[in-house]
DNA sequence: TATTTTTATGGAATCGATTCCATAAAGAAG
DNA sequence: CTTCTTTATGGAATCGATTCCATAAAAATA
């Protein structure tokens, strides 16, 4: 692998001049420029970004921390990020915590050690050590999906989204509305969506039976299981069920179908997230489209603003969601 | 941001000694070690990977080139890669060509300039310039999904897979079997799967009407459109159709359903790829599971072998596929 | 013609680590 | 009591770029 030194020697100029040619800066005679470009062409020389960034303190790399790498949410987010960042010449360094919270801190440090120009964090559970670590990081930073005070955030209004969906279900004439959520440690998906559901029910003067509120994890089987629990243990059977993710909703649908009931005639189902599945499952699932790709684009935009010198202070960008009416309600 | 020099000064030792402590190498007295660790703790010092790799020529970063970032195939591949690489302390630098072939070469150079320790390429269309570029790269390299001679490859037997599926359909009693493929420039998915289909039909002494062989692109709408073309223009209607991806198959199913026909009674459908959708669509789609995650794991393994000094020569790892029988046939 | 400005170029320091080599004290072996 | 290892430490070169500064020729201006 050729270095700038070799190029300089072969073109009979100094390294300084080669650097000027590469970066199109300073004064270089046409003469010298031609010779240098010639030698670069011949040798297939590619400058070391590594050496460059050691000097310039810029890497053109953005670190992305994901809770799970192989989900629709993550891949849409990354797509949106890449859409904006690639145009500006930034690369994405991916890290995957696999939902292990300690790894978030580990990766934060690792990304710092690699001198990334910025970090995007998609966390699930926010705790104090994590916040402390972020605060002493001093690198352009954007968090998505979960609110962290003092930072740039790209969020959904999970509480209102949940309320909107309940109101929609109510308007469709359902009164016994059940809920499948997740652990409330996940503030956005667990806590806020549940709070939205409960408050909306209260505002509509609808009663909620204990067994109507189930807690699952992020997969189809869990949705199935929650629905079964609900049907097995509830005194009055629900006439509709809202799940905080499409996968949970689809699991619930599976149970309902297996139980010989029809959707939405016997039990209506709503999901959240607008997964691909939701469109093709039968009946097609009514759900909320959160547009993760837009979140990615927005987050990338906020990050670039910080990188380009914007002052570093709390900033919240709310991304709109959209209710997709289909035939499960 | 503290540097090794500051740590050295504060701990009253040389940079050499600090380096020894960090890397646990050479001789360091307990005395000095304690002081250094103390200072590191106090200052929150994180060594610069950048400076380190400039000297050591290792970055612990693997470049991954994907044709599309937000697909099930890609995200499963990355999951498999990450599963193996993260354990060994490697990070993934993602690049996305968005199916623009020229970008493959661009990103190859970019990854080289960043001194990645290895590259994984998931290409769709292989052309000579690309092969030339790869050959002069001289970096540990693995290609997945498409065969490139002389390199480490992780592949499926696309030809045989296609044949197997046709034979399965034939054994189920169908004779008029149609095909929805993609551009043959994509050698694996386009050319080989089509060849497998045609050869299997011939071997079973089955005729193929021209209009039964359609060419689409990689999405649901295209599958719908191909199926419509087929139904509109074929003299004899097919009794079964094999699509080279699940999405195409699902598009075909949509058209069939809309046309008031039933699956599989009127027309049976088979896909390839075992997407999540295939499991939940109705009727559940018979398909081939190619296990992209395993491809990722295998590819990472081959790459690590090369990085750890294995000789660099052609090596082909075939990953098994599995026919998933469901109710669309 | 004298002076300033523009153009062109290279030497050397720098970024933040690793690592070779020299040096010296302490401990073991003869 | 020497001599040879082992242990401990730091100076200085190195990796491959960028960039500040000095220098000088050429061009523009006075």
Coordinates of N, CA, C and O in Angstrom, one line a residue, chain A residues 1 44 46-51 53-54 59-61 68-72 75-76 78-80 82-83 86 89-96 98 103 107-115 133 136-137 220-221 247 250-251 254 257 276-282 293, chain B residues 1 44 46-51 53-54 59-61 68-72 75-76 78-80 82-83 86 89-96 98 103 107-115 133 136-137 220-221 247 250-251 254 257 276-282 293:
Chain A
X1 N 0.8 -1.2 0.0 CA 0.0 0.0 0.0 C 0.9 1.3 0.0 O 1.7 1.5 0.9
X44 N -2.5 3.7 -7.9 CA -3.7 3.3 -7.2 C -3.7 3.8 -5.8 O -4.4 3.1 -4.9
X46 N -4.5 5.3 -2.3 CA -5.7 5.7 -1.6 C -5.2 6.3 -0.2 O -4.6 5.5 0.5
X47 N -5.5 7.5 0.0 CA -5.0 8.1 1.3 C -5.6 7.4 2.5 O -6.8 7.0 2.5
X48 N -4.9 7.3 3.6 CA -5.3 6.7 4.8 C -6.2 7.6 5.6 O -5.8 8.7 6.1
X49 N -7.5 7.3 5.7 CA -8.4 8.1 6.4 C -8.0 8.1 7.9 O -8.3 9.1 8.6
X50 N -7.4 7.1 8.3 CA -6.9 6.9 9.6 C -5.9 8.0 10.0 O -6.1 8.7 11.0
X51 N -4.9 8.1 9.2 CA -3.9 9.1 9.5 C -4.5 10.5 9.4 O -4.2 11.4 10.2
X53 N -7.5 11.4 9.9 CA -8.4 11.8 11.0 C -7.7 12.0 12.3 O -8.1 12.6 13.2
X54 N -6.5 11.4 12.4 CA -5.7 11.5 13.6 C -5.3 13.0 13.7 O -5.3 13.6 14.7
X59 N -13.7 12.0 11.6 CA -13.6 10.7 11.0 C -14.6 10.4 9.9 O -14.5 9.5 9.2
X60 N -15.6 11.3 9.9 CA -16.7 11.0 8.9 C -17.4 9.7 9.2 O -17.9 9.0 8.3
X61 N -17.4 9.3 10.5 CA -18.1 8.1 10.9 C -19.1 8.5 12.0 O -18.8 9.3 12.8
X68 N -31.6 -4.0 18.9 CA -31.7 -5.2 18.2 C -31.4 -4.9 16.7 O -31.9 -4.0 16.2
X69 N -30.6 -5.7 16.1 CA -30.2 -5.4 14.8 C -31.1 -5.8 13.7 O -31.2 -5.2 12.7
X70 N -31.8 -6.9 14.0 CA -32.6 -7.5 12.9 C -34.1 -7.3 13.1 O -34.8 -8.3 13.2
X71 N -34.5 -6.1 13.2 CA -36.0 -5.9 13.4 C -36.3 -4.8 12.3 O -35.5 -4.1 11.8
X72 N -37.6 -4.8 12.0 CA -38.1 -3.8 11.0 C -37.8 -2.4 11.5 O -37.4 -1.6 10.7
X75 N -34.1 -1.6 11.0 CA -33.6 -1.5 9.7 C -34.2 -0.3 9.0 O -33.5 0.4 8.2
X76 N -35.4 0.1 9.3 CA -36.0 1.3 8.8 C -35.3 2.5 9.3 O -35.0 3.5 8.6
X78 N -32.2 2.7 10.3 CA -30.9 2.8 9.7 C -31.0 3.3 8.3 O -30.2 4.1 7.8
X79 N -32.0 2.9 7.6 CA -32.3 3.3 6.2 C -32.4 4.8 6.2 O -31.8 5.5 5.3
X80 N -33.2 5.3 7.1 CA -33.4 6.8 7.2 C -32.1 7.5 7.5 O -31.8 8.5 6.9
X82 N -29.0 6.5 7.0 CA -28.1 6.3 5.8 C -28.5 7.3 4.7 O -27.7 7.9 4.0
X83 N -29.8 7.4 4.5 CA -30.3 8.3 3.5 C -29.7 9.7 3.6 O -29.3 10.3 2.6
X86 N -25.2 9.4 4.2 CA -24.4 9.0 3.1 C -24.2 10.2 2.1 O -23.1 10.4 1.6
X89 N -21.4 12.2 3.0 CA -20.1 11.5 3.1 C -19.8 10.8 4.4 O -18.7 10.5 4.7
X90 N -20.8 10.6 5.2 CA -20.6 9.9 6.5 C -20.9 8.4 6.4 O -21.8 8.0 5.6
X91 N -20.1 7.6 7.1 CA -20.4 6.2 7.1 C -21.0 5.9 8.5 O -20.9 6.6 9.4
X92 N -21.6 4.7 8.5 CA -22.3 4.3 9.8 C -21.6 3.1 10.4 O -21.3 2.1 9.8
X93 N -21.2 3.3 11.7 CA -20.6 2.2 12.4 C -21.7 1.7 13.3 O -22.2 2.3 14.2
X94 N -22.0 0.4 13.1 CA -23.2 -0.2 13.8 C -22.7 -0.9 15.0 O -21.8 -1.7 15.0
X95 N -23.5 -0.7 16.1 CA -23.3 -1.6 17.2 C -24.7 -2.1 17.7 O -25.7 -1.4 17.6
X96 N -24.7 -3.2 18.3 CA -25.9 -3.9 18.6 C -25.8 -4.4 20.1 O -25.0 -5.2 20.4
X98 N -28.2 -6.0 21.6 CA -29.0 -7.2 21.9 C -29.8 -7.1 23.2 O -30.0 -8.1 23.9
X103 N -24.3 -3.0 27.8 CA -23.6 -2.9 26.6 C -23.7 -1.5 26.0 O -22.8 -1.0 25.2
X107 N -20.5 0.4 24.5 CA -20.4 0.8 23.1 C -20.3 2.4 23.0 O -19.7 2.9 22.1
X108 N -20.8 3.1 24.0 CA -20.7 4.5 24.0 C -19.2 4.8 24.1 O -18.6 5.6 23.4
X109 N -18.5 4.1 25.0 CA -17.1 4.3 25.2 C -16.3 3.9 23.9 O -15.4 4.6 23.5
X110 N -16.7 2.8 23.4 CA -16.0 2.3 22.2 C -16.1 3.3 21.1 O -15.2 3.6 20.4
X111 N -17.3 3.8 20.9 CA -17.5 4.8 19.8 C -16.7 6.0 20.1 O -16.1 6.6 19.1
X112 N -16.6 6.4 21.3 CA -15.7 7.6 21.6 C -14.3 7.3 21.3 O -13.6 8.1 20.7
X113 N -13.9 6.1 21.7 CA -12.5 5.7 21.4 C -12.2 5.7 19.9 O -11.1 5.9 19.5
X114 N -13.2 5.5 19.1 CA -13.0 5.5 17.7 C -13.2 6.9 17.1 O -13.2 7.0 15.8
X115 N -13.4 7.8 17.9 CA -13.6 9.2 17.5 C -14.7 9.4 16.4 O -14.4 10.1 15.5
X133 N -23.1 8.7 31.6 CA -22.1 8.4 30.6 C -22.3 9.3 29.4 O -21.3 9.9 28.9
X136 N -21.1 13.0 29.9 CA -19.7 13.3 30.0 C -19.0 12.9 28.6 O -17.8 12.9 28.5
X137 N -19.8 12.6 27.7 CA -19.3 12.1 26.4 C -18.7 13.2 25.6 O -17.7 13.2 24.9
X220 N -44.3 -12.5 18.6 CA -45.6 -13.0 18.2 C -46.1 -14.0 19.3 O -47.3 -13.9 19.7
X221 N -45.3 -14.9 19.7 CA -45.7 -15.9 20.6 C -46.2 -15.3 21.9 O -47.2 -15.7 22.5
X247 N -46.5 -7.1 16.3 CA -46.2 -8.6 16.5 C -47.1 -9.1 17.6 O -47.6 -10.2 17.5
X250 N -50.5 -9.5 16.2 CA -50.6 -10.7 15.3 C -50.7 -12.0 16.1 O -51.4 -12.9 15.8
X251 N -49.9 -12.0 17.2 CA -50.0 -13.2 18.1 C -51.4 -13.3 18.7 O -52.0 -14.4 18.7
X254 N -53.7 -14.7 16.2 CA -53.6 -16.1 16.0 C -54.4 -16.9 17.1 O -55.1 -17.8 16.7
X257 N -58.2 -16.6 16.3 CA -58.6 -17.4 15.2 C -58.6 -18.9 15.7 O -59.6 -19.6 15.4
X276 N -44.7 -4.6 8.0 CA -45.1 -5.1 6.7 C -46.2 -6.2 6.9 O -47.1 -6.3 6.2
X277 N -46.0 -7.0 7.9 CA -46.9 -8.1 8.2 C -48.3 -7.6 8.3 O -49.3 -8.2 7.8
X278 N -48.5 -6.4 9.0 CA -49.8 -5.9 9.2 C -50.7 -5.8 8.0 O -51.9 -5.9 8.0
X279 N -50.0 -5.5 6.9 CA -50.7 -5.2 5.6 C -51.2 -6.5 5.0 O -52.2 -6.5 4.4
X280 N -50.4 -7.6 5.2 CA -50.7 -8.8 4.4 C -51.4 -9.9 5.3 O -51.9 -10.8 4.7
X281 N -51.5 -9.6 6.6 CA -52.1 -10.6 7.4 C -53.6 -10.5 7.1 O -54.1 -9.5 6.6
X282 N -54.3 -11.6 7.5 CA -55.8 -11.6 7.2 C -56.5 -11.8 8.5 O -56.3 -12.8 9.2
X293 N -38.4 5.5 9.3 CA -37.5 6.0 8.4 C -37.4 7.5 8.5 O -36.3 8.1 8.5
Chain B
X1 N -10.4 16.0 25.9 CA -10.1 14.6 25.9 C -8.6 14.3 26.2 O -7.7 14.8 25.5
X44 N -10.9 9.5 33.3 CA -11.8 8.9 32.3 C -11.2 8.7 30.9 O -11.8 8.8 29.9
X46 N -9.8 7.4 27.6 CA -10.0 6.4 26.7 C -9.0 6.5 25.5 O -9.0 7.5 24.8
X47 N -8.2 5.4 25.3 CA -7.2 5.5 24.3 C -7.8 5.7 22.9 O -8.9 5.2 22.6
X48 N -7.1 6.4 22.1 CA -7.6 6.6 20.7 C -7.3 5.4 19.8 O -6.2 5.1 19.5
X49 N -8.4 4.8 19.4 CA -8.3 3.6 18.5 C -7.6 4.0 17.2 O -6.9 3.2 16.5
X50 N -7.8 5.3 16.9 CA -7.3 5.8 15.6 C -5.8 5.9 15.6 O -5.2 5.4 14.7
X51 N -5.3 6.5 16.7 CA -3.8 6.5 16.8 C -3.2 5.1 16.9 O -2.2 4.8 16.2
X53 N -4.4 2.3 15.7 CA -4.5 1.5 14.5 C -3.6 2.1 13.4 O -3.1 1.4 12.5
X54 N -3.2 3.4 13.5 CA -2.3 3.9 12.6 C -0.9 3.2 12.8 O -0.2 2.9 11.8
X59 N -7.6 -2.3 12.7 CA -8.7 -1.4 13.1 C -9.8 -2.0 13.9 O -10.6 -1.4 14.5
X60 N -9.9 -3.4 13.8 CA -11.0 -4.1 14.4 C -12.3 -3.6 13.9 O -13.3 -3.6 14.6
X61 N -12.3 -3.2 12.6 CA -13.5 -2.9 11.9 C -13.7 -3.7 10.7 O -12.7 -4.0 10.0
X68 N -29.1 -3.4 -0.3 CA -30.2 -2.6 0.3 C -30.2 -2.8 1.8 O -29.9 -3.9 2.3
X69 N -30.4 -1.8 2.5 CA -30.1 -1.8 3.9 C -31.4 -2.3 4.7 O -31.2 -2.9 5.7
X70 N -32.5 -2.0 4.2 CA -33.7 -2.3 4.9 C -34.5 -3.5 4.3 O -35.7 -3.3 4.0
X71 N -33.9 -4.6 4.3 CA -34.6 -5.8 3.9 C -34.4 -6.9 4.9 O -33.4 -6.9 5.6
X72 N -35.3 -7.8 4.9 CA -35.1 -8.9 5.8 C -33.8 -9.7 5.6 O -33.1 -10.1 6.5
X75 N -30.9 -7.6 7.0 CA -30.8 -7.5 8.4 C -30.5 -8.8 9.1 O -29.8 -8.9 10.1
X76 N -31.0 -9.9 8.4 CA -30.6 -11.2 9.0 C -29.1 -11.5 8.8 O -28.4 -12.1 9.6
X78 N -26.7 -9.3 8.6 CA -25.9 -8.5 9.5 C -26.0 -9.1 10.9 O -25.0 -9.1 11.6
X79 N -27.2 -9.6 11.2 CA -27.3 -10.2 12.6 C -26.3 -11.3 12.7 O -25.7 -11.5 13.7
X80 N -26.3 -12.2 11.7 CA -25.4 -13.3 11.7 C -23.9 -12.9 11.8 O -23.1 -13.4 12.5
X82 N -22.8 -10.0 12.9 CA -22.5 -9.3 14.2 C -22.4 -10.4 15.3 O -21.5 -10.3 16.2
X83 N -23.2 -11.4 15.2 CA -23.1 -12.5 16.2 C -21.7 -13.0 16.4 O -21.3 -13.2 17.5
X86 N -18.8 -9.5 16.8 CA -18.8 -8.8 18.1 C -18.0 -9.6 19.2 O -17.3 -9.0 19.9
X89 N -14.6 -8.8 19.1 CA -14.2 -7.4 19.3 C -14.2 -6.6 18.0 O -13.6 -5.5 18.0
X90 N -14.9 -7.1 17.0 CA -14.9 -6.3 15.8 C -16.2 -5.5 15.7 O -17.3 -6.0 16.1
X91 N -16.1 -4.4 15.1 CA -17.2 -3.5 14.8 C -17.6 -3.6 13.3 O -16.7 -4.0 12.5
X92 N -18.8 -3.3 13.0 CA -19.3 -3.3 11.6 C -19.5 -1.9 11.0 O -20.2 -1.1 11.6
X93 N -18.8 -1.7 9.9 CA -19.0 -0.4 9.2 C -19.9 -0.7 8.0 O -19.5 -1.4 7.1
X94 N -21.1 -0.1 8.1 CA -22.1 -0.5 7.1 C -22.0 0.5 5.9 O -22.0 1.7 6.0
X95 N -22.2 -0.1 4.7 CA -22.4 0.8 3.5 C -23.5 0.2 2.7 O -23.6 -1.1 2.7
X96 N -24.2 1.0 2.0 CA -25.4 0.6 1.4 C -25.4 1.1 -0.1 O -25.3 2.3 -0.3
X98 N -27.7 0.8 -2.3 CA -29.0 1.0 -2.9 C -29.1 0.5 -4.3 O -29.8 1.2 -5.2
X103 N -21.5 2.1 -7.0 CA -21.2 2.4 -5.6 C -20.4 1.3 -5.0 O -19.7 1.5 -4.0
X107 N -17.4 2.2 -2.6 CA -17.3 1.8 -1.2 C -16.2 0.8 -0.9 O -15.6 0.8 0.2
X108 N -15.8 0.0 -1.9 CA -14.7 -0.8 -1.7 C -13.4 0.0 -1.5 O -12.6 -0.2 -0.6
X109 N -13.3 1.1 -2.2 CA -12.1 2.0 -2.0 C -12.2 2.7 -0.7 O -11.2 2.8 0.0
X110 N -13.4 3.1 -0.4 CA -13.6 3.8 0.9 C -13.3 2.9 2.1 O -12.6 3.4 3.0
X111 N -13.7 1.7 2.0 CA -13.4 0.8 3.1 C -11.9 0.5 3.2 O -11.3 0.4 4.3
X112 N -11.3 0.5 2.0 CA -9.8 0.3 2.0 C -9.1 1.5 2.7 O -8.2 1.4 3.5
X113 N -9.6 2.7 2.3 CA -9.0 3.9 2.9 C -9.2 4.0 4.4 O -8.5 4.7 5.1
X114 N -10.2 3.3 4.9 CA -10.4 3.3 6.3 C -9.7 2.1 7.0 O -9.9 1.9 8.2
X115 N -9.0 1.4 6.2 CA -8.2 0.3 6.7 C -9.0 -0.7 7.5 O -8.6 -1.2 8.6
X133 N -11.4 -4.7 -9.2 CA -11.2 -3.9 -8.0 C -11.0 -4.7 -6.8 O -10.1 -4.5 -6.0
X136 N -7.4 -6.4 -6.7 CA -6.3 -5.5 -6.3 C -6.4 -4.9 -4.9 O -5.6 -4.1 -4.5
X137 N -7.4 -5.4 -4.2 CA -7.7 -4.8 -2.9 C -6.8 -5.3 -1.9 O -6.3 -4.6 -1.0
X220 N -43.6 -6.6 -3.9 CA -44.9 -7.3 -3.9 C -45.7 -6.9 -5.2 O -46.3 -7.7 -5.9
X221 N -45.7 -5.6 -5.4 CA -46.5 -5.0 -6.6 C -46.0 -5.7 -7.9 O -46.9 -6.1 -8.7
X247 N -41.8 -12.2 -1.7 CA -42.6 -11.0 -2.0 C -43.3 -11.1 -3.3 O -44.4 -10.7 -3.4
X250 N -46.1 -13.4 -2.8 CA -47.2 -12.8 -2.1 C -48.0 -11.8 -3.0 O -49.2 -11.8 -3.0
X251 N -47.3 -11.1 -3.9 CA -47.9 -10.3 -4.9 C -48.8 -11.2 -5.8 O -50.0 -10.8 -6.1
X254 N -51.9 -12.2 -4.1 CA -52.9 -11.1 -4.1 C -53.7 -11.0 -5.3 O -55.0 -10.9 -5.3
X257 N -56.1 -14.0 -5.5 CA -57.3 -13.8 -4.6 C -58.3 -12.8 -5.2 O -59.5 -13.1 -5.2
X276 N -40.7 -13.5 7.0 CA -41.7 -13.5 8.1 C -43.1 -13.5 7.6 O -44.0 -14.2 8.1
X277 N -43.3 -12.7 6.6 CA -44.6 -12.6 5.9 C -45.2 -14.0 5.6 O -46.3 -14.3 5.8
X278 N -44.3 -14.8 5.0 CA -44.7 -16.1 4.5 C -45.5 -17.0 5.5 O -46.3 -17.7 5.2
X279 N -45.1 -16.8 6.7 CA -45.6 -17.6 7.8 C -47.0 -17.1 8.2 O -47.9 -17.9 8.6
X280 N -47.3 -15.8 8.1 CA -48.5 -15.3 8.6 C -49.5 -14.9 7.5 O -50.7 -14.7 7.9
X281 N -49.1 -15.0 6.3 CA -50.1 -14.7 5.2 C -51.1 -15.9 5.1 O -50.8 -17.0 5.6
X282 N -52.2 -15.6 4.5 CA -53.2 -16.7 4.4 C -53.5 -16.9 3.0 O -53.9 -16.0 2.3
X293 N -29.1 -15.8 8.3 CA -28.3 -15.6 9.5 C -27.1 -16.5 9.5 O -26.0 -16.1 9.9

